[in-house]
Amino acid sequence: MKMTDTELLSVPAGPADDPARMARILTGFEEGFDALARIGKAVTVFGSSRTPREDPDYDLARRLGAELAGQGFTVITGGGPGIMAANRGAKEAGGTSVGLA
């Protein structure tokens, strides 16, 4: 059944209509941005979490993380497996790594 414009725009009240919830969400964003601002120079490595350890790209990501850490960069990833092994390389090189979930 096709809806009219009026029906489409008549959305029931939802989470966005709850000022307290919106304030909590905003606080979460502010805290996250404040934490990231204190990290200093950083590089984000983004890639598949499904890359197996035996894949050459896994080792490449790990070596990249180590190299970035050696240059003084914090390495930021999603903190999971696969290409996010860049965090592992950074840690193994004595650098700082951040996993965001």
PDB file of C-alpha atoms in Angstrom:
ATOM      1  CA  MET A   1       0.000   0.000   0.000  1.00  0.00           C
ATOM      2  CA  LYS A   2       1.340   3.414  -0.969  1.00  0.00           C
ATOM      3  CA  MET A   3       1.540   6.014   1.826  1.00  0.00           C
ATOM      4  CA  THR A   4       0.768   9.686   1.412  1.00  0.00           C
ATOM      5  CA  ASP A   5       3.291  12.385   2.301  1.00  0.00           C
ATOM      6  CA  THR A   6       1.251  13.257   5.383  1.00  0.00           C
ATOM      7  CA  GLU A   7       1.312   9.643   6.565  1.00  0.00           C
ATOM      8  CA  LEU A   8       5.056   9.385   6.004  1.00  0.00           C
ATOM      9  CA  LEU A   9       5.707  12.575   7.957  1.00  0.00           C
ATOM     10  CA  SER A  10       3.401  11.582  10.833  1.00  0.00           C
ATOM     11  CA  VAL A  11       5.991   9.660  12.804  1.00  0.00           C
ATOM     12  CA  PRO A  12       5.101   8.625  16.338  1.00  0.00           C
ATOM     13  CA  ALA A  13       7.203  10.050  19.171  1.00  0.00           C
ATOM     14  CA  GLY A  14      10.472   8.197  19.504  1.00  0.00           C
ATOM     15  CA  PRO A  15      13.801   8.340  21.308  1.00  0.00           C
ATOM     16  CA  ALA A  16      14.675  11.699  19.725  1.00  0.00           C
ATOM     17  CA  ASP A  17      11.731  13.219  21.596  1.00  0.00           C
ATOM     18  CA  ASP A  18      13.227  12.274  25.003  1.00  0.00           C
ATOM     19  CA  PRO A  19      15.371  15.231  26.179  1.00  0.00           C
ATOM     20  CA  ALA A  20      17.056  13.237  28.957  1.00  0.00           C
ATOM     21  CA  ARG A  21      18.071  10.502  26.526  1.00  0.00           C
ATOM     22  CA  MET A  22      19.378  13.036  24.042  1.00  0.00           C
ATOM     23  CA  ALA A  23      21.425  14.704  26.816  1.00  0.00           C
ATOM     24  CA  ARG A  24      22.998  11.332  27.735  1.00  0.00           C
ATOM     25  CA  ILE A  25      23.870  10.672  24.096  1.00  0.00           C
ATOM     26  CA  LEU A  26      25.405  14.137  23.737  1.00  0.00           C
ATOM     27  CA  THR A  27      27.447  13.598  26.913  1.00  0.00           C
ATOM     28  CA  GLY A  28      28.747  10.316  25.486  1.00  0.00           C
ATOM     29  CA  PHE A  29      29.842  12.060  22.293  1.00  0.00           C
ATOM     30  CA  GLU A  30      31.551  14.854  24.230  1.00  0.00           C
ATOM     31  CA  GLU A  31      33.427  12.399  26.458  1.00  0.00           C
ATOM     32  CA  GLY A  32      34.533  10.386  23.432  1.00  0.00           C
ATOM     33  CA  PHE A  33      35.796  13.431  21.551  1.00  0.00           C
ATOM     34  CA  ASP A  34      37.594  14.692  24.671  1.00  0.00           C
ATOM     35  CA  ALA A  35      39.341  11.324  25.062  1.00  0.00           C
ATOM     36  CA  LEU A  36      40.388  11.263  21.400  1.00  0.00           C
ATOM     37  CA  ALA A  37      41.685  14.837  21.615  1.00  0.00           C
ATOM     38  CA  ARG A  38      44.168  13.753  24.326  1.00  0.00           C
ATOM     39  CA  ILE A  39      45.679  10.973  22.200  1.00  0.00           C
ATOM     40  CA  GLY A  40      47.919  13.216  20.134  1.00  0.00           C
ATOM     41  CA  LYS A  41      49.028  12.271  16.663  1.00  0.00           C
ATOM     42  CA  ALA A  42      47.314   9.107  15.521  1.00  0.00           C
ATOM     43  CA  VAL A  43      46.476   7.027  12.478  1.00  0.00           C
ATOM     44  CA  THR A  44      43.364   4.915  12.051  1.00  0.00           C
ATOM     45  CA  VAL A  45      43.764   1.578  10.296  1.00  0.00           C
ATOM     46  CA  PHE A  46      40.488   0.344   8.837  1.00  0.00           C
ATOM     47  CA  GLY A  47      39.996  -3.026   7.211  1.00  0.00           C
ATOM     48  CA  SER A  48      38.251  -6.365   7.293  1.00  0.00           C
ATOM     49  CA  SER A  49      37.890  -8.234  10.571  1.00  0.00           C
ATOM     50  CA  ARG A  50      37.658 -11.450   8.530  1.00  0.00           C
ATOM     51  CA  THR A  51      41.252 -11.434   7.293  1.00  0.00           C
ATOM     52  CA  PRO A  52      42.809 -14.651   8.647  1.00  0.00           C
ATOM     53  CA  ARG A  53      46.238 -14.710  10.313  1.00  0.00           C
ATOM     54  CA  GLU A  54      47.721 -16.654   7.407  1.00  0.00           C
ATOM     55  CA  ASP A  55      46.739 -13.934   4.909  1.00  0.00           C
ATOM     56  CA  PRO A  56      49.688 -11.716   3.869  1.00  0.00           C
ATOM     57  CA  ASP A  57      47.516  -8.649   4.541  1.00  0.00           C
ATOM     58  CA  TYR A  58      47.247  -9.628   8.215  1.00  0.00           C
ATOM     59  CA  ASP A  59      51.028  -9.522   8.563  1.00  0.00           C
ATOM     60  CA  LEU A  60      51.156  -6.310   6.551  1.00  0.00           C
ATOM     61  CA  ALA A  61      48.688  -4.666   8.951  1.00  0.00           C
ATOM     62  CA  ARG A  62      50.695  -5.876  11.931  1.00  0.00           C
ATOM     63  CA  ARG A  63      53.941  -4.520  10.454  1.00  0.00           C
ATOM     64  CA  LEU A  64      52.215  -1.250   9.559  1.00  0.00           C
ATOM     65  CA  GLY A  65      51.076  -0.849  13.167  1.00  0.00           C
ATOM     66  CA  ALA A  66      54.622  -1.467  14.392  1.00  0.00           C
ATOM     67  CA  GLU A  67      56.069   1.044  11.914  1.00  0.00           C
ATOM     68  CA  LEU A  68      53.507   3.702  12.823  1.00  0.00           C
ATOM     69  CA  ALA A  69      54.194   3.172  16.527  1.00  0.00           C
ATOM     70  CA  GLY A  70      57.910   3.453  15.841  1.00  0.00           C
ATOM     71  CA  GLN A  71      57.264   6.840  14.247  1.00  0.00           C
ATOM     72  CA  GLY A  72      55.401   7.997  17.377  1.00  0.00           C
ATOM     73  CA  PHE A  73      51.838   7.564  16.145  1.00  0.00           C
ATOM     74  CA  THR A  74      49.043   6.065  18.194  1.00  0.00           C
ATOM     75  CA  VAL A  75      47.343   3.324  16.160  1.00  0.00           C
ATOM     76  CA  ILE A  76      43.540   3.315  16.264  1.00  0.00           C
ATOM     77  CA  THR A  77      41.396   0.420  15.008  1.00  0.00           C
ATOM     78  CA  GLY A  78      38.110  -1.253  15.820  1.00  0.00           C
ATOM     79  CA  GLY A  79      39.995  -3.437  18.281  1.00  0.00           C
ATOM     80  CA  GLY A  80      38.965  -6.717  16.693  1.00  0.00           C
ATOM     81  CA  PRO A  81      40.685  -9.396  14.621  1.00  0.00           C
ATOM     82  CA  GLY A  82      41.886  -9.313  11.022  1.00  0.00           C
ATOM     83  CA  ILE A  83      43.370  -6.109   9.659  1.00  0.00           C
ATOM     84  CA  MET A  84      42.933  -4.650  13.110  1.00  0.00           C
ATOM     85  CA  ALA A  85      46.118  -6.605  13.897  1.00  0.00           C
ATOM     86  CA  ALA A  86      47.705  -3.206  13.348  1.00  0.00           C
ATOM     87  CA  ASN A  87      46.986  -2.689  17.057  1.00  0.00           C
ATOM     88  CA  ARG A  88      48.934  -5.830  17.850  1.00  0.00           C
ATOM     89  CA  GLY A  89      51.910  -4.573  15.864  1.00  0.00           C
ATOM     90  CA  ALA A  90      51.806  -1.221  17.651  1.00  0.00           C
ATOM     91  CA  LYS A  91      51.726  -2.888  21.060  1.00  0.00           C
ATOM     92  CA  GLU A  92      54.541  -5.285  20.168  1.00  0.00           C
ATOM     93  CA  ALA A  93      56.637  -2.288  19.075  1.00  0.00           C
ATOM     94  CA  GLY A  94      56.054  -0.601  22.436  1.00  0.00           C
ATOM     95  CA  GLY A  95      53.650   1.954  21.015  1.00  0.00           C
ATOM     96  CA  THR A  96      50.177   3.048  21.965  1.00  0.00           C
ATOM     97  CA  SER A  97      47.122   1.454  20.419  1.00  0.00           C
ATOM     98  CA  VAL A  98      43.457   2.242  20.844  1.00  0.00           C
ATOM     99  CA  GLY A  99      40.632  -0.144  19.994  1.00  0.00           C
ATOM    100  CA  LEU A 100      37.254   1.505  19.500  1.00  0.00           C
ATOM    101  CA  ALA A 101      34.145  -0.593  19.771  1.00  0.00           C
TER     102      ALA A 101
END
